[in-house]
Every structure is written in C-alpha cells, then in structure tokens.
CSV table of C-alpha atoms in Angstrom, one decimal:
chain,number,residue,atom,x,y,z
E,1247,UNK,CA,0.0,0.0,0.0
E,1248,UNK,CA,1.4,3.5,-0.9
E,1249,UNK,CA,1.7,5.9,2.0
E,1250,UNK,CA,1.1,9.6,1.9
E,1251,UNK,CA,3.8,11.4,3.7
E,1252,UNK,CA,1.7,14.3,4.8
E,1253,UNK,CA,0.9,13.6,8.4
E,1254,UNK,CA,-0.5,17.1,8.9
E,1255,UNK,CA,-2.8,16.7,6.1
E,1256,UNK,CA,-6.1,18.9,7.2
E,1257,UNK,CA,-8.9,16.3,7.5
E,1258,UNK,CA,-11.7,16.1,9.9
E,1259,UNK,CA,-11.0,12.3,10.2
E,1260,UNK,CA,-7.7,10.6,9.8
E,1261,UNK,CA,-7.8,6.8,10.2
E,1262,UNK,CA,-4.9,4.6,11.5
E,1263,UNK,CA,-3.3,3.7,8.1
E,1264,UNK,CA,-1.0,1.3,10.1
E,1265,UNK,CA,-3.9,-0.9,11.0
E,1266,UNK,CA,-5.8,-1.1,8.0
E,1267,UNK,CA,-6.2,-4.8,6.9
E,1268,UNK,CA,-7.7,-6.6,3.8
E,1269,UNK,CA,-10.5,-6.1,2.6
E,1270,UNK,CA,-9.4,-2.5,3.2
E,1271,UNK,CA,-12.8,-1.2,2.7
E,1272,UNK,CA,-14.2,-3.4,5.5
E,1273,UNK,CA,-11.4,-2.4,7.8
E,1274,UNK,CA,-11.9,1.4,7.0
E,1275,UNK,CA,-15.6,1.1,7.5
E,1276,UNK,CA,-14.8,-0.6,11.0
E,1277,UNK,CA,-12.6,2.2,11.9
E,1278,UNK,CA,-15.1,4.7,11.0
E,1279,UNK,CA,-17.9,2.7,13.1
E,1280,UNK,CA,-15.7,3.0,16.1
E,1281,UNK,CA,-14.7,6.6,15.7
E,1282,UNK,CA,-18.5,7.3,15.7
E,1283,UNK,CA,-19.3,5.1,18.7
E,1284,UNK,CA,-16.3,6.5,20.9
E,1285,UNK,CA,-17.4,10.2,20.2
E,1286,UNK,CA,-14.3,11.0,18.2
E,1287,UNK,CA,-16.6,11.8,15.2
E,1288,UNK,CA,-19.7,13.7,16.7
E,1289,UNK,CA,-23.1,13.6,15.0
E,1290,UNK,CA,-23.1,16.3,11.9
E,1291,UNK,CA,-19.4,16.1,11.5
E,1292,UNK,CA,-18.5,16.5,7.7
E,1293,UNK,CA,-16.2,13.7,6.7
E,1294,UNK,CA,-13.3,14.2,4.4
E,1295,UNK,CA,-14.1,14.2,0.7
E,1296,UNK,CA,-13.4,10.6,-0.7
E,1297,UNK,CA,-10.6,11.6,-2.9
E,1298,UNK,CA,-8.8,13.5,-0.2
E,1299,UNK,CA,-9.1,10.6,2.1
E,1300,UNK,CA,-7.9,8.2,-0.4
E,1301,UNK,CA,-4.8,10.3,-1.2
E,1302,UNK,CA,-4.1,10.7,2.4
E,1303,UNK,CA,-4.2,6.8,2.9
E,1304,UNK,CA,-2.6,6.0,-0.3
E,1305,UNK,CA,-5.3,3.9,-1.5
E,1306,UNK,CA,-7.8,3.6,-4.3
E,1307,UNK,CA,-10.6,6.0,-4.4
E,1308,UNK,CA,-13.3,3.4,-5.0
E,1309,UNK,CA,-12.1,1.8,-1.7
E,1310,UNK,CA,-13.1,4.8,0.4
E,1311,UNK,CA,-16.2,4.9,-1.8
E,1312,UNK,CA,-17.3,1.3,-0.7
E,1313,UNK,CA,-16.5,1.9,2.9
E,1314,UNK,CA,-18.6,5.4,3.1
E,1315,UNK,CA,-21.3,3.4,1.1
E,1316,UNK,CA,-21.3,0.5,3.7
E,1317,UNK,CA,-21.6,2.9,6.4
E,1318,UNK,CA,-24.4,4.7,4.9
E,1319,UNK,CA,-26.4,1.7,4.6
E,1320,UNK,CA,-25.9,1.1,8.2
E,1321,UNK,CA,-27.3,4.4,8.9
E,1322,UNK,CA,-24.0,5.8,10.4
E,1323,UNK,CA,-23.5,8.3,7.4
E,1324,UNK,CA,-25.9,10.7,5.6
E,1325,UNK,CA,-24.8,11.8,2.1
E,1326,UNK,CA,-26.1,15.5,1.2
E,1327,UNK,CA,-26.0,16.1,-2.3
E,1328,UNK,CA,-23.8,19.1,-3.0
E,1329,UNK,CA,-22.5,19.3,0.6
E,1330,UNK,CA,-20.7,16.0,1.3
E,1331,UNK,CA,-21.1,13.1,3.7
E,1332,UNK,CA,-22.0,13.7,7.4
E,1333,UNK,CA,-22.2,11.7,10.5
E,1334,UNK,CA,-25.8,11.0,11.0
E,1335,UNK,CA,-27.4,12.6,13.9
E,1336,UNK,CA,-28.6,9.3,15.2
E,1337,UNK,CA,-25.4,7.3,14.6
E,1338,UNK,CA,-23.9,7.1,17.9
E,1339,UNK,CA,-27.1,6.0,19.9
E,1340,UNK,CA,-30.4,4.5,19.0
E,1341,UNK,CA,-33.3,7.1,18.5
E,1342,UNK,CA,-35.9,4.4,19.3
E,1343,UNK,CA,-38.6,6.0,21.3
E,1344,UNK,CA,-40.4,3.6,24.0
E,1345,UNK,CA,-41.1,3.3,27.6
E,1346,UNK,CA,-38.5,0.6,28.2
E,1347,UNK,CA,-36.0,3.1,30.2
E,1348,UNK,CA,-38.7,5.5,31.6
E,1349,UNK,CA,-38.0,6.8,35.1
E,1350,UNK,CA,-41.3,7.1,36.9
E,1351,UNK,CA,-39.8,10.1,39.0
E,1352,UNK,CA,-39.6,12.0,35.9
E,1353,UNK,CA,-42.3,14.3,34.5
E,1354,UNK,CA,-42.7,12.5,31.0
E,1355,UNK,CA,-43.0,15.1,28.2
E,1356,UNK,CA,-41.0,12.5,25.9
E,1357,UNK,CA,-43.0,9.2,25.2
E,1358,UNK,CA,-46.2,10.0,23.5
E,1359,UNK,CA,-48.8,7.7,25.2
E,1360,UNK,CA,-52.3,8.5,23.9
E,1361,UNK,CA,-55.1,9.3,26.4
E,1362,UNK,CA,-56.6,6.3,27.9
E,1363,UNK,CA,-60.4,6.7,27.8
E,1364,UNK,CA,-63.6,4.7,28.6
E,1365,UNK,CA,-61.9,1.8,30.2
E,1366,UNK,CA,-65.0,0.5,31.8
E,1367,UNK,CA,-66.6,0.1,28.4
E,1368,UNK,CA,-63.7,-1.6,27.0
E,1369,UNK,CA,-63.6,-3.9,29.8
E,1370,UNK,CA,-67.4,-4.7,29.5
E,1371,UNK,CA,-67.0,-5.4,25.8
E,1372,UNK,CA,-64.0,-7.9,26.5
E,1373,UNK,CA,-66.1,-9.8,29.1
E,1374,UNK,CA,-69.1,-10.0,26.8
E,1375,UNK,CA,-66.9,-11.2,23.9
E,1376,UNK,CA,-65.3,-13.8,26.3
E,1377,UNK,CA,-68.9,-15.1,27.0
E,1378,UNK,CA,-69.9,-15.8,23.5
E,1379,UNK,CA,-70.0,-19.3,22.1
E,1380,UNK,CA,-67.8,-18.2,19.2
E,1381,UNK,CA,-65.0,-17.0,21.5
E,1382,UNK,CA,-62.7,-20.0,20.8
E,1383,UNK,CA,-62.6,-19.1,17.2
E,1384,UNK,CA,-60.7,-15.9,18.3
E,1385,UNK,CA,-57.9,-18.0,19.7
E,1386,UNK,CA,-56.7,-20.1,16.7
E,1387,UNK,CA,-54.6,-19.5,13.5
E,1388,UNK,CA,-57.5,-19.0,11.2
E,1389,UNK,CA,-58.0,-15.7,9.1
E,1390,UNK,CA,-54.5,-14.4,9.3
E,1391,UNK,CA,-55.4,-11.3,7.6
E,1392,UNK,CA,-58.5,-10.7,9.8
E,1393,UNK,CA,-61.9,-12.2,10.1
E,1394,UNK,CA,-64.4,-11.1,7.4
E,1395,UNK,CA,-66.6,-9.0,9.4
E,1396,UNK,CA,-63.6,-7.3,11.2
E,1397,UNK,CA,-62.3,-6.3,8.0
E,1398,UNK,CA,-65.7,-4.9,7.0
E,1399,UNK,CA,-65.9,-2.8,10.1
E,1400,UNK,CA,-62.4,-1.4,9.3
E,1401,UNK,CA,-63.6,-0.5,5.9
E,1402,UNK,CA,-66.5,1.4,7.2
E,1403,UNK,CA,-64.3,3.0,9.9
E,1404,UNK,CA,-62.0,4.4,7.2
E,1405,UNK,CA,-64.9,6.0,5.3
E,1406,UNK,CA,-65.0,8.5,8.1
E,1407,UNK,CA,-61.6,9.9,7.0
E,1408,UNK,CA,-62.4,9.9,3.4
E,1409,UNK,CA,-60.7,6.7,2.3
E,1410,UNK,CA,-62.6,4.1,0.1
E,1411,UNK,CA,-61.6,0.6,-0.1
E,1412,UNK,CA,-63.0,-3.0,0.4
E,1413,UNK,CA,-62.1,-6.0,2.5
E,1414,UNK,CA,-60.1,-7.7,-0.4
E,1415,UNK,CA,-57.5,-4.9,-0.3
E,1416,UNK,CA,-57.4,-4.4,3.7
E,1417,UNK,CA,-55.6,-6.5,6.2
E,1418,UNK,CA,-55.4,-6.2,10.0
E,1419,UNK,CA,-51.8,-6.0,11.2
E,1420,UNK,CA,-50.4,-5.6,14.7
E,1421,UNK,CA,-50.4,-1.8,15.0
E,1422,UNK,CA,-48.9,0.9,12.9
E,1423,UNK,CA,-45.1,0.2,13.6
E,1424,UNK,CA,-45.7,-3.5,12.6
E,1425,UNK,CA,-47.5,-2.2,9.4
E,1426,UNK,CA,-44.7,0.0,8.4
E,1427,UNK,CA,-42.1,-2.7,9.1
E,1428,UNK,CA,-44.2,-5.1,6.8
E,1429,UNK,CA,-44.2,-2.4,4.0
E,1430,UNK,CA,-40.3,-1.9,4.2
E,1431,UNK,CA,-39.8,-5.6,4.2
E,1432,UNK,CA,-42.2,-6.4,1.3
E,1433,UNK,CA,-41.7,-3.6,-1.0
E,1434,UNK,CA,-38.1,-2.3,-0.5
E,1435,UNK,CA,-34.5,-3.9,-1.0
E,1436,UNK,CA,-31.4,-3.0,0.9
E,1437,UNK,CA,-30.0,0.2,-0.6
E,1438,UNK,CA,-33.2,1.6,-1.7
E,1439,UNK,CA,-33.8,5.2,-0.9
E,1440,UNK,CA,-36.8,6.7,0.6
E,1441,UNK,CA,-37.8,10.3,0.7
E,1442,UNK,CA,-38.9,11.5,4.2
E,1443,UNK,CA,-39.5,14.9,5.8
E,1444,UNK,CA,-36.2,16.6,7.4
E,1445,UNK,CA,-37.6,15.7,10.7
E,1446,UNK,CA,-39.7,12.5,10.8
E,1447,UNK,CA,-41.0,9.6,13.0
E,1448,UNK,CA,-37.9,8.5,15.0
E,1449,UNK,CA,-38.8,4.8,15.1
E,1450,UNK,CA,-39.3,4.9,11.1
E,1451,UNK,CA,-35.5,6.0,11.0
E,1452,UNK,CA,-34.6,3.1,13.2
E,1453,UNK,CA,-36.8,0.6,11.0
E,1454,UNK,CA,-35.0,2.0,7.8
E,1455,UNK,CA,-31.6,1.4,9.5
E,1456,UNK,CA,-32.5,-2.3,10.5
E,1457,UNK,CA,-33.6,-2.8,6.6
E,1458,UNK,CA,-30.5,-1.1,5.4
E,1459,UNK,CA,-32.5,1.7,3.5
E,1460,UNK,CA,-31.4,5.1,3.0
E,1461,UNK,CA,-33.7,8.1,4.0
E,1462,UNK,CA,-33.3,11.2,2.0
E,1463,UNK,CA,-34.3,14.4,3.7
E,1464,UNK,CA,-36.7,16.4,1.6
E,1465,UNK,CA,-37.5,20.2,2.5
E,1466,UNK,CA,-40.9,21.4,3.5
E,1467,UNK,CA,-43.0,24.6,4.4
E,1468,UNK,CA,-45.9,25.5,6.3
E,1469,UNK,CA,-48.0,23.3,3.9
E,1470,UNK,CA,-45.9,20.1,4.1
E,1471,UNK,CA,-43.2,18.5,2.1
E,1472,UNK,CA,-42.6,20.5,-1.1
E,1473,UNK,CA,-43.4,18.5,-4.4
E,1474,UNK,CA,-40.7,20.3,-6.3
E,1475,UNK,CA,-38.0,19.2,-3.9
E,1476,UNK,CA,-39.4,15.6,-3.8
E,1477,UNK,CA,-39.0,15.7,-7.7
E,1478,UNK,CA,-35.5,17.1,-7.4
E,1479,UNK,CA,-34.3,14.6,-4.9
E,1480,UNK,CA,-35.7,11.8,-7.0
E,1481,UNK,CA,-33.6,12.9,-10.0
E,1482,UNK,CA,-30.6,13.1,-7.8
E,1483,UNK,CA,-31.0,10.2,-5.5
E,1484,UNK,CA,-33.4,7.7,-7.6
E,1485,UNK,CA,-35.9,7.4,-4.9
E,1486,UNK,CA,-37.9,4.2,-4.8
E,1487,UNK,CA,-40.8,5.6,-2.3
E,1488,UNK,CA,-41.6,8.3,0.1
E,1489,UNK,CA,-42.9,8.2,3.5
E,1490,UNK,CA,-45.4,10.9,4.9
E,1491,UNK,CA,-47.7,11.5,7.8
E,1492,UNK,CA,-50.0,13.9,6.2
E,1493,UNK,CA,-52.6,14.4,8.9
E,1494,UNK,CA,-50.0,15.4,11.5
E,1495,UNK,CA,-46.5,15.0,11.1
E,1496,UNK,CA,-44.5,13.5,14.1
E,1497,UNK,CA,-42.7,15.3,15.4
E,1498,UNK,CA,-43.5,18.8,13.7
E,1499,UNK,CA,-47.3,18.6,14.0
E,1500,UNK,CA,-47.3,20.0,10.5
E,1501,UNK,CA,-50.2,18.9,8.2
E,1502,UNK,CA,-50.2,18.7,4.4
E,1503,UNK,CA,-52.7,20.8,2.8
E,1504,UNK,CA,-54.9,19.5,0.1
E,1505,UNK,CA,-53.2,21.5,-2.5
E,1506,UNK,CA,-49.9,20.1,-1.5
E,1507,UNK,CA,-51.5,16.7,-1.4
E,1508,UNK,CA,-52.4,17.3,-5.3
E,1509,UNK,CA,-48.9,18.3,-6.1
E,1510,UNK,CA,-47.4,15.5,-4.2
E,1511,UNK,CA,-49.5,12.9,-5.8
E,1512,UNK,CA,-48.8,14.2,-9.3
E,1513,UNK,CA,-44.9,13.7,-8.6
E,1514,UNK,CA,-45.6,10.2,-7.1
E,1515,UNK,CA,-47.6,9.4,-10.1
E,1516,UNK,CA,-45.1,10.7,-12.6
E,1517,UNK,CA,-42.1,9.2,-11.1
E,1518,UNK,CA,-43.9,6.0,-10.2
E,1519,UNK,CA,-42.8,6.2,-6.4
E,1520,UNK,CA,-44.2,4.1,-3.8
E,1521,UNK,CA,-46.0,5.9,-1.0
E,1522,UNK,CA,-46.1,4.7,2.5
E,1523,UNK,CA,-48.6,6.9,4.2
E,1524,UNK,CA,-49.0,6.7,8.1
E,1525,UNK,CA,-52.2,8.5,9.0
E,1526,UNK,CA,-52.3,7.9,12.6
E,1527,UNK,CA,-53.9,11.3,13.3
E,1528,UNK,CA,-56.6,11.5,10.6
E,1529,UNK,CA,-59.4,10.9,13.0
E,1530,UNK,CA,-58.5,14.1,15.0
E,1531,UNK,CA,-58.2,15.9,11.5
E,1532,UNK,CA,-61.2,15.1,9.5
E,1533,UNK,CA,-64.0,17.5,10.7
E,1534,UNK,CA,-61.5,19.7,12.7
E,1535,UNK,CA,-59.4,21.0,9.9
E,1536,UNK,CA,-61.5,22.8,7.3
E,1537,UNK,CA,-58.9,22.1,4.4
E,1538,UNK,CA,-59.0,18.2,5.0
E,1539,UNK,CA,-60.5,16.1,2.4
E,1540,UNK,CA,-59.1,12.8,2.9
E,1541,UNK,CA,-55.6,10.8,2.8
E,1542,UNK,CA,-53.0,11.4,0.2
E,1543,UNK,CA,-53.4,7.7,-0.7
E,1544,UNK,CA,-56.8,8.3,-2.1
E,1545,UNK,CA,-55.2,10.6,-5.0
E,1546,UNK,CA,-52.7,7.6,-5.9
E,1547,UNK,CA,-54.4,4.3,-4.6
E,1548,UNK,CA,-52.3,2.0,-7.2
E,1549,UNK,CA,-48.9,3.3,-5.7
E,1550,UNK,CA,-49.8,3.7,-2.1
E,1551,UNK,CA,-49.5,1.4,1.0
E,1552,UNK,CA,-51.8,3.1,3.5
E,1553,UNK,CA,-51.6,2.4,7.4
E,1554,UNK,CA,-54.3,3.7,9.8
E,1555,UNK,CA,-53.4,2.6,13.4
E,1556,UNK,CA,-56.0,2.5,16.3
E,1557,UNK,CA,-53.5,3.2,18.9
E,1558,UNK,CA,-54.1,7.0,19.0
E,1559,UNK,CA,-57.9,7.2,18.4
E,1560,UNK,CA,-58.8,4.0,20.4
E,1561,UNK,CA,-56.5,2.1,22.7
E,1562,UNK,CA,-52.7,1.8,22.5
E,1563,UNK,CA,-52.7,-1.6,24.2
E,1564,UNK,CA,-54.9,-3.4,21.5
E,1565,UNK,CA,-52.3,-3.8,18.7
E,1566,UNK,CA,-54.4,-3.3,15.7
E,1567,UNK,CA,-54.0,-1.3,12.5
E,1568,UNK,CA,-55.8,-1.4,9.2
E,1569,UNK,CA,-53.3,-1.6,6.2
E,1570,UNK,CA,-54.7,-0.8,2.7
E,1571,UNK,CA,-52.9,-1.9,-0.4
E,1572,UNK,CA,-53.5,-2.2,-4.3
E,1573,UNK,CA,-53.5,-5.5,-6.2
E,1574,UNK,CA,-49.9,-4.9,-7.2
E,1575,UNK,CA,-48.4,-5.0,-3.8
E,1576,UNK,CA,-50.7,-8.1,-2.7
E,1577,UNK,CA,-48.4,-11.0,-3.2
E,1578,UNK,CA,-45.1,-9.5,-1.5
E,1579,UNK,CA,-47.3,-7.8,1.3
E,1580,UNK,CA,-49.0,-11.1,2.2
E,1581,UNK,CA,-45.8,-13.0,2.2
E,1582,UNK,CA,-44.2,-10.7,4.5
E,1583,UNK,CA,-47.4,-10.7,6.7
E,1584,UNK,CA,-47.5,-14.7,6.8
E,1585,UNK,CA,-43.7,-14.9,7.6
E,1586,UNK,CA,-43.5,-12.4,10.1
E,1587,UNK,CA,-46.8,-11.9,12.0
E,1588,UNK,CA,-48.4,-15.4,11.2
E,1589,UNK,CA,-51.7,-13.4,12.1
E,1590,UNK,CA,-52.8,-10.5,14.1
E,1591,UNK,CA,-54.5,-11.3,17.3
E,1592,UNK,CA,-58.2,-12.0,16.3
E,1593,UNK,CA,-59.1,-11.3,20.1
E,1594,UNK,CA,-57.6,-7.8,19.7
E,1595,UNK,CA,-59.4,-7.2,16.3
E,1596,UNK,CA,-62.7,-8.4,17.8
E,1597,UNK,CA,-62.4,-5.9,20.6
E,1598,UNK,CA,-61.6,-3.0,18.3
E,1599,UNK,CA,-64.5,-4.4,15.9
E,1600,UNK,CA,-67.1,-4.1,18.5
E,1601,UNK,CA,-65.9,-0.7,19.6
E,1602,UNK,CA,-66.7,0.5,16.2
E,1603,UNK,CA,-69.9,-1.3,15.7
E,1604,UNK,CA,-71.3,-0.2,19.1
E,1605,UNK,CA,-70.4,3.3,18.6
E,1606,UNK,CA,-67.9,3.4,21.5
E,1607,UNK,CA,-65.0,4.1,19.2
E,1608,UNK,CA,-66.6,7.4,18.0
E,1609,UNK,CA,-67.3,8.4,21.5
E,1610,UNK,CA,-63.6,7.6,22.4
E,1611,UNK,CA,-62.4,10.0,19.6
E,1612,UNK,CA,-64.6,12.7,20.6
E,1613,UNK,CA,-63.3,12.4,24.4
E,1614,UNK,CA,-59.6,12.4,23.1
E,1615,UNK,CA,-60.4,15.4,21.0
E,1616,UNK,CA,-61.7,17.3,24.1
E,1617,UNK,CA,-58.5,16.2,26.2
E,1618,UNK,CA,-56.4,17.2,23.5
E,1619,UNK,CA,-57.8,20.5,23.1
E,1620,UNK,CA,-57.7,21.1,27.0
E,1621,UNK,CA,-53.8,20.2,26.9
E,1622,UNK,CA,-53.0,22.4,24.0
E,1623,UNK,CA,-54.7,25.3,25.7
E,1624,UNK,CA,-52.5,24.6,28.7
E,1625,UNK,CA,-49.3,24.5,26.5
E,1626,UNK,CA,-50.2,27.7,24.7
E,1627,UNK,CA,-50.7,29.3,28.2
E,1628,UNK,CA,-46.9,28.9,28.6
E,1629,UNK,CA,-45.7,29.3,25.1
E,1630,UNK,CA,-48.3,31.6,23.4
E,1631,UNK,CA,-46.0,32.7,20.7
E,1632,UNK,CA,-46.5,29.0,19.1
E,1633,UNK,CA,-50.3,29.2,19.2
E,1634,UNK,CA,-51.8,28.7,15.7
E,1635,UNK,CA,-48.9,26.6,14.4
E,1636,UNK,CA,-49.2,23.0,13.3
E,1637,UNK,CA,-52.2,20.6,14.2
E,1638,UNK,CA,-54.8,22.2,16.7
E,1639,UNK,CA,-55.4,18.7,18.3
E,1640,UNK,CA,-51.8,17.3,18.2
E,1641,UNK,CA,-50.8,15.1,21.2
E,1642,UNK,CA,-47.5,16.8,21.2
E,1643,UNK,CA,-45.9,20.2,20.4
E,1644,UNK,CA,-42.8,21.2,18.5
E,1645,UNK,CA,-40.7,23.6,20.7
E,1646,UNK,CA,-37.7,25.7,19.4
E,1647,UNK,CA,-35.2,26.1,22.1
E,1648,UNK,CA,-32.0,28.4,22.4
E,1649,UNK,CA,-29.5,25.6,23.0
E,1650,UNK,CA,-26.9,24.2,20.2
E,1651,UNK,CA,-25.7,21.3,22.3
E,1652,UNK,CA,-26.2,17.7,21.1
E,1653,UNK,CA,-29.6,16.1,21.5
E,1654,UNK,CA,-28.1,13.7,24.3
E,1655,UNK,CA,-26.6,16.7,26.3
E,1656,UNK,CA,-29.8,18.8,26.2
E,1657,UNK,CA,-32.0,15.6,27.2
E,1658,UNK,CA,-29.6,14.8,30.1
E,1659,UNK,CA,-29.9,18.2,31.2
E,1660,UNK,CA,-33.7,18.4,31.3
E,1661,UNK,CA,-33.8,15.0,33.1
E,1662,UNK,CA,-31.6,17.0,35.9
E,1663,UNK,CA,-34.7,19.5,36.1
E,1664,UNK,CA,-36.9,16.4,36.5
E,1665,UNK,CA,-38.4,16.4,32.8
E,1666,UNK,CA,-38.2,13.7,30.2
E,1667,UNK,CA,-38.4,15.2,26.9
E,1668,UNK,CA,-37.0,14.4,23.3
E,1669,UNK,CA,-34.7,16.3,21.4
E,1670,UNK,CA,-35.1,17.2,17.5
E,1671,UNK,CA,-31.8,15.0,17.0
E,1672,UNK,CA,-33.8,12.0,17.3
E,1673,UNK,CA,-35.9,12.9,14.6
E,1674,UNK,CA,-33.4,14.3,12.0
E,1675,UNK,CA,-32.6,13.0,8.6
E,1676,UNK,CA,-29.9,14.9,6.9
E,1677,UNK,CA,-27.6,17.8,8.0
E,1678,UNK,CA,-28.5,19.6,11.4
E,1679,UNK,CA,-29.4,23.2,11.1
E,1680,UNK,CA,-28.9,26.0,13.5
E,1681,UNK,CA,-32.3,25.7,15.1
E,1682,UNK,CA,-33.1,22.9,17.6
E,1683,UNK,CA,-36.3,21.8,18.9
E,1684,UNK,CA,-38.0,19.6,21.6
E,1685,UNK,CA,-41.0,17.2,20.9
E,1686,UNK,CA,-43.1,18.0,23.9
E,1687,UNK,CA,-45.7,15.2,24.7
E,1688,UNK,CA,-49.0,16.5,26.2
E,1689,UNK,CA,-50.9,13.3,26.4
E,1690,UNK,CA,-48.6,10.9,28.6
E,1691,UNK,CA,-48.8,12.4,32.0
E,1692,UNK,CA,-52.5,11.3,33.2
E,1693,UNK,CA,-52.6,14.1,35.9
E,1694,UNK,CA,-52.9,17.7,34.0
E,1695,UNK,CA,-51.4,19.3,37.4
E,1696,UNK,CA,-48.3,17.2,37.0
E,1697,UNK,CA,-48.3,18.2,33.1
E,1698,UNK,CA,-48.5,21.8,34.1
E,1699,UNK,CA,-45.5,21.5,36.4
E,1700,UNK,CA,-43.5,20.2,33.7
E,1701,UNK,CA,-44.3,23.0,31.2
E,1702,UNK,CA,-43.5,25.6,33.9
E,1703,UNK,CA,-40.0,23.8,34.4
E,1704,UNK,CA,-39.6,23.7,30.7
E,1705,UNK,CA,-40.4,27.4,30.2
E,1706,UNK,CA,-38.1,28.4,32.9
E,1707,UNK,CA,-35.3,26.4,31.6
E,1708,UNK,CA,-35.7,27.8,28.2
E,1709,UNK,CA,-35.7,31.4,29.8
E,1710,UNK,CA,-32.6,30.7,31.7
E,1711,UNK,CA,-30.8,29.6,28.4
E,1712,UNK,CA,-32.0,32.9,26.7
E,1713,UNK,CA,-30.7,35.0,29.7
E,1714,UNK,CA,-27.1,33.5,29.5
C-alpha cells in the first residue's frame, strides 16, 4: 500500500493507516464505526471528501467510496447532495422511542402515550366477547389477514376519514409500527432510498436502519413536504418511495394541505414512487381542519400502502392497524405478513371491531379530542408565541429552543430538571441546522397538574438559556 507522507493533512478524520487490513474497505468502515461510537466523530461532522481521504491513505478512491457506502447503509452516515457526507445525527445511539427505560420520578413529556379513555366500556365489551359461544374461534390461527366481519368494520371505519376501499384490499396488522415494518420488508430492498421529511418519525428511522434503507431528507414549508424538492431529490438520488404522515407529522405537528397533496400525488404518479402513508392522526383531523378532504393515498391508490392505526384514536394496548394496499402489492405484502406476523390477534381485532360497531369508538375519539384541546390550551398558556402553528389537536408540540448542544446533552440536562423530553436530533434526517427543537408530549402524564408542572419547568429552563 502506498503511504502519503503528509501527516498534518487537514482532514476531519484521519484513520490509522497502519492498522488497515484486507479487505481494506471493511477495515476502513470498521474504524469509522468505532470513531463514531467513541465520540471521536460527533453527529453532524462532515467527513473528508473521498478523493482526499484516498490520497491521505494512499489507497484507491473506490475503496473509500465502498467504505462510505457501507456505513451509509448501516445508518451511520448521511450523504447530502452538493454538501458532502456527514455523520448521521442518530449514528452514535439508538433514536428508538419507547417506555423501556422510563424513570417514574420524571415528568414524562417525552414518550407519546395516547390518552386512555372509557376503560370500563372496553372491559365490559371484552367480558361480553369472552362469554360468546364463538369465542374459541378468536384463539386459533384462522383468518390470518383478519376475520371477514372485522375487515368489513375496518372498511366502514376508514370511510369516516375519506378513504374508500374494500375487504379484499385491507388486512389487519399488529399496530402501525408493525404495518410500516411489513411495508419496508415487502416492497423495498437493501440500499433503496426513501424520501422523508427532514424531521420524521424516529422509529421509522430505526426501521430503515434495520432494513439497510437510505432515507433522503426532503425540504418542506408550512404546507408540508415540497413537491418540487421531492422531484428534484428523486432525480438526484433515484428514490424508490416516499414516507409521509400527512394528517399530523410526528414530530413537527405540520399538516399537508389539500393543495400540496395534489402536487405530491402528481410527482408520485409521474415518477412511479411508492407512497407509504402513516395516517395515525386522521381521526383528529377529519371534521376539525377545514382543508382536510382525505388521505393522500386516495389520490394515488395504485402506488400507495396506507396504514391507519387504532392506538391513537382508540386504545394503544390493543395492537391493531388497518393496512390498505393495491393489487400490485398483494403478493409481497401477504408473504411478509404470513412470515413475520403469522396473524394479528383476532381477540384484539374483535374488541376493536365491537368498539366500532357499538359506537364506542366514535365516543372515544370525541373524548380524546376534548382532552387534546384542553392540553393544547395549557401548552399555549406557557408558550403563546406558538399558538396557531401545526395541528390544533396534536398530542405533542414542537418547541424551538436556544441551545446548540447535542440532543443527548440537552435531554440529560432536562432530566436533571425532572423532565423527560425528546430532542430534535432523534427525528433528524440529513444535516443538522442551527435551530434545535424539543418534541413535548402532552398526552402521557395522566395528571394535568403534573403536566403543568413540567411545562413550567420547561419554560423556566428556556428562559434561563436565553438570559445567558
């Protein structure tokens, strides 16, 4: 191997040339991974251009390219066209959001746990279902895509938010996250690129990493993802699909306007992209937001995989979501479903179905709308400058903060204040900007007094940062 004698070469990262072993691209990728894990390369660091690093190491340019590409597939790097290659904001740690590591003493403004309402009605329905002669049918492997009457109820339920389908194009899956995982497994191959909002659902970022998919950030404005930028990025990066949450983007609370949906549908149709639509907040948008006319998937049904979960509008513990698909996706989707899920719990599906058929589901949505309105009013009492931004009934708010430290440092600092909250780094795809944010969950703390205490501490923390 040739050796470059310029030991003071000005590079942001200088691998140890002496320890490189064959195959060199794997050894180089391993050093890169270790540098990120150790903190030597911080999130957002711009890596040396491939040709410069190759000259420094005295190796072939294509070897560096292969190492960078391997790390990009693993989610460690993010290539930004025209700007370079950067360490991913989530490379050094998992951005998965769950209750696994929750500390009860903290006021939880982090994990978004939807309001729990009407538990007595759910309990009574479950008892009534358990007493039926047909109850044993809910406990076997039959009907892996959902029992016929459960699918019919799902079809009628989705009509409330403007989506028309039929039982032959709808399956029950084990929650929205499961539906998204099945979509990626069935329709995408390792290395495929998917366009996403610059800030998007953290657990989707982790799913993409697990499936070795590359996420490409698409810019947006107050109406949602920009169609012209989606088209531009497709030409630059050969996107295979796009992932959107049109009814209320998690974490920004931004809604995609009907005009923008039409423009996005035109690009999706023209470029033959696969639309993966997570419409988890639609039941809080239909009838609330005047501009809402229905999901984006209704405009491009032959290219869409549409997921509508019941965890937010109904009950988080009953893991049921409705997944709607066109004929062209049937075979790969069902193959993924049968091999990953075997089936979704018919018992969970039956309880959800009875909630819909008895009208209890509608009452639950209305109650949650009331609770969301109350908690948003409380949030705007302490952060009035944000009123009118985003979804009016969001279960979380997107709060700009005057702090440029890493997300991990900010989250740790706020834990010292007794608050668990999530930083925008967890949701970031692409290059980090100057403005940082917090996603503030409003629905998790059951006691509104405790929620208010957390908001007061958060406001005071921000004031303290501004005064420094």
